[in-house]
Coordinates of C-alpha atoms in Angstrom, one line a residue:
G17 CA 1.1 0.4 11.0
A18 CA 3.7 -2.0 12.5
D19 CA 1.6 -2.5 15.6
R20 CA -1.3 -4.4 13.9
H21 CA -0.7 -4.7 10.2
L22 CA 2.8 -6.0 9.9
P23 CA 1.6 -9.5 8.9
L24 CA 0.0 -7.9 5.8
L25 CA 3.1 -6.1 4.6
S26 CA 4.6 -9.0 2.5
H27 CA 1.2 -9.7 0.9
F28 CA 0.7 -6.0 0.2
L29 CA 4.1 -5.6 -1.5
Q30 CA 3.7 -8.8 -3.4
H31 CA 0.3 -7.6 -4.7
W32 CA 1.4 -4.1 -5.7
I33 CA 4.8 -5.2 -7.1
G34 CA 4.2 -8.8 -8.3
T35 CA 0.5 -8.7 -9.3
L36 CA -0.1 -5.1 -10.3
G37 CA 3.4 -4.5 -11.7
V38 CA 4.4 -1.4 -9.8
L39 CA 8.2 -1.0 -9.9
P40 CA 9.8 -1.4 -6.5
Q41 CA 11.7 1.9 -6.8
F42 CA 8.3 3.7 -7.0
V43 CA 7.0 2.2 -3.7
Y44 CA 7.3 4.5 -0.7
P45 CA 6.3 2.7 2.5
D46 CA 5.3 4.6 5.6
V47 CA 5.8 2.4 8.7
H48 CA 4.9 3.5 12.1
T49 CA 4.3 2.3 15.6
T50 CA 2.6 3.9 18.6
S51 CA 4.7 1.8 21.0
V52 CA 6.8 3.8 23.5
D53 CA 8.9 0.7 24.2
A54 CA 12.2 1.1 22.4
E55 CA 12.7 -2.7 22.2
I56 CA 9.3 -3.2 20.5
Q57 CA 10.0 -0.3 18.1
V58 CA 13.4 -1.9 17.1
E59 CA 11.8 -5.3 16.7
R60 CA 8.9 -4.1 14.6
F61 CA 11.0 -1.8 12.4
A62 CA 13.6 -4.6 11.8
T63 CA 10.8 -7.0 10.7
A64 CA 9.4 -4.3 8.4
R65 CA 12.9 -3.5 7.0
K66 CA 13.5 -7.1 6.1
I67 CA 10.1 -7.5 4.4
I68 CA 10.6 -4.3 2.4
N69 CA 14.2 -5.1 1.5
D70 CA 13.2 -8.6 0.4
A71 CA 10.5 -7.1 -1.9
G72 CA 13.3 -5.0 -3.6
V73 CA 12.0 -1.7 -2.4
P74 CA 14.9 0.7 -1.6
L75 CA 15.0 1.3 2.1
I76 CA 15.8 5.0 1.4
N77 CA 12.1 5.2 0.2
T78 CA 10.8 4.1 3.6
D79 CA 9.8 6.4 6.4
F80 CA 9.9 4.8 9.9
W81 CA 8.3 6.8 12.6
V82 CA 6.8 6.6 16.1
G83 CA 3.5 8.4 17.0
H84 CA -0.2 8.6 16.9
F85 CA -1.8 8.1 13.4
D86 CA -5.0 10.1 12.7
S87 CA -6.4 12.1 9.8
I88 CA -4.2 15.1 10.5
S89 CA -1.0 13.1 10.8
R90 CA -2.1 11.0 7.8
K91 CA -2.3 14.1 5.5
A92 CA 1.1 15.2 6.8
R93 CA 2.6 11.8 6.1
F94 CA 1.1 11.6 2.6
D95 CA 2.4 15.2 1.8
K96 CA 5.8 14.1 3.0
H97 CA 5.8 11.0 0.8
L98 CA 4.7 13.0 -2.2
K99 CA 7.6 15.4 -1.7
L100 CA 10.0 12.4 -1.3
A101 CA 8.7 10.8 -4.5
F102 CA 8.5 14.1 -6.5
P103 CA 12.1 14.2 -7.9
E104 CA 11.8 10.6 -9.3
L105 CA 8.3 11.3 -10.6
H106 CA 9.4 14.6 -12.2
R107 CA 12.3 12.8 -13.9
H108 CA 10.0 10.1 -15.2
N109 CA 7.3 12.6 -16.5
H110 CA 10.0 14.6 -18.3
S111 CA 11.7 11.6 -19.9
K112 CA 10.9 10.2 -23.3
S113 CA 8.3 7.9 -21.6
K114 CA 4.8 8.1 -23.1
S115 CA 3.1 7.3 -19.8
N116 CA 2.0 9.7 -17.1
V117 CA 2.8 9.0 -13.5
W118 CA 0.0 7.9 -11.2
I119 CA 0.2 7.9 -7.4
A120 CA -1.7 5.4 -5.2
L121 CA -2.1 6.3 -1.6
A122 CA -2.9 2.8 -0.3
D123 CA -3.1 1.4 3.2
V124 CA -1.4 -1.9 3.8
D125 CA -4.8 -3.7 3.8
E126 CA -5.9 -2.4 0.3
F127 CA -5.4 -4.7 -2.6
P128 CA -7.0 -3.4 -5.8
Q129 CA -8.5 -6.0 -8.1
L130 CA -8.6 -5.6 -11.8
E131 CA -10.6 -7.4 -14.4
P132 CA -9.2 -10.8 -15.4
G133 CA -6.4 -10.3 -17.9
E134 CA -6.2 -6.6 -17.3
S135 CA -3.0 -4.9 -16.3
L136 CA -2.6 -1.9 -14.1
A137 CA -0.5 -0.2 -16.8
A138 CA -3.2 -0.8 -19.4
R139 CA -5.9 0.6 -17.1
L140 CA -3.9 3.7 -16.3
N141 CA -3.0 4.3 -19.9
Q142 CA -6.7 4.1 -20.9
L143 CA -7.5 6.6 -18.1
D144 CA -4.8 8.9 -19.4
K145 CA -6.2 8.7 -23.0
D146 CA -9.7 9.4 -21.7
G147 CA -8.6 12.5 -19.8
F148 CA -9.0 11.2 -16.2
N149 CA -6.6 12.0 -13.4
M150 CA -8.1 9.9 -10.7
F151 CA -10.0 6.7 -10.2
T152 CA -11.4 4.8 -7.1
G153 CA -12.7 1.4 -6.4
A154 CA -15.0 -0.3 -3.9
N155 CA -13.6 -1.6 -0.6
V156 CA -14.4 -5.2 0.1
D157 CA -13.7 -6.9 3.4
R158 CA -12.3 -10.5 3.0
V159 CA -13.2 -12.8 5.8
A160 CA -11.8 -16.1 7.1
A161 CA -13.8 -19.4 6.6
D162 CA -15.1 -19.0 10.2
G163 CA -16.4 -15.5 9.3
S164 CA -13.8 -13.6 11.3
L165 CA -12.1 -10.4 10.2
Q166 CA -9.5 -10.3 13.0
S167 CA -7.4 -13.4 12.6
T168 CA -3.7 -12.6 12.0
P169 CA -2.7 -13.5 8.4
Q170 CA 0.3 -15.8 7.7
S171 CA 2.9 -14.5 5.4
E172 CA 3.5 -17.9 3.6
I173 CA -0.1 -18.6 2.6
P174 CA -1.9 -16.5 0.0
L175 CA -4.5 -14.2 1.5
I176 CA -7.2 -15.5 -0.8
Q177 CA -6.8 -19.0 0.8
Q178 CA -6.8 -17.5 4.3
Y179 CA -9.8 -15.3 3.7
P180 CA -11.9 -17.1 1.1
Y181 CA -15.1 -15.1 1.5
F182 CA -15.9 -11.4 1.1
G183 CA -18.5 -9.1 2.3
V184 CA -19.5 -5.5 1.7
K185 CA -20.7 -3.4 4.6
I186 CA -24.1 -1.9 4.0
N187 CA -25.1 1.1 6.0
Q188 CA -28.5 0.7 7.6
K189 CA -30.7 3.3 9.3

């Protein structure tokens, strides 16, 4: 959300659009704040609008909203986005394109990594050929050189430089 994760938004869009090759017109951001202060809402949404616009994502694809975010509202938000995206996805699936449409429901702090040299399009095409309609990956936390998870990222420095180490949480009894 715009309250804590706004510094990640430019990195997120660069990764999904620039690195993974998702076309900007197929990106549907969901930006929210829990702040009840109208000035804070305006400031956060204006910052998000600029980042989204700079990435080439049509602002019409973006949903800005105020409220509490939990698992129930999350499902409602995703359902809404899928309905917003459906006409474009439907046109694509019924065009002469040979590829199917995949939907990624990704949080702003999720950056899928592929094998070196592998493209997202190639991965999805192979999954289509193999008859799959879903795939998942492991979540890995990246940490700063001092071991912190909570430092605020800077938009002008690549995340890999700001968070050079990674760790995987292991559940212990």
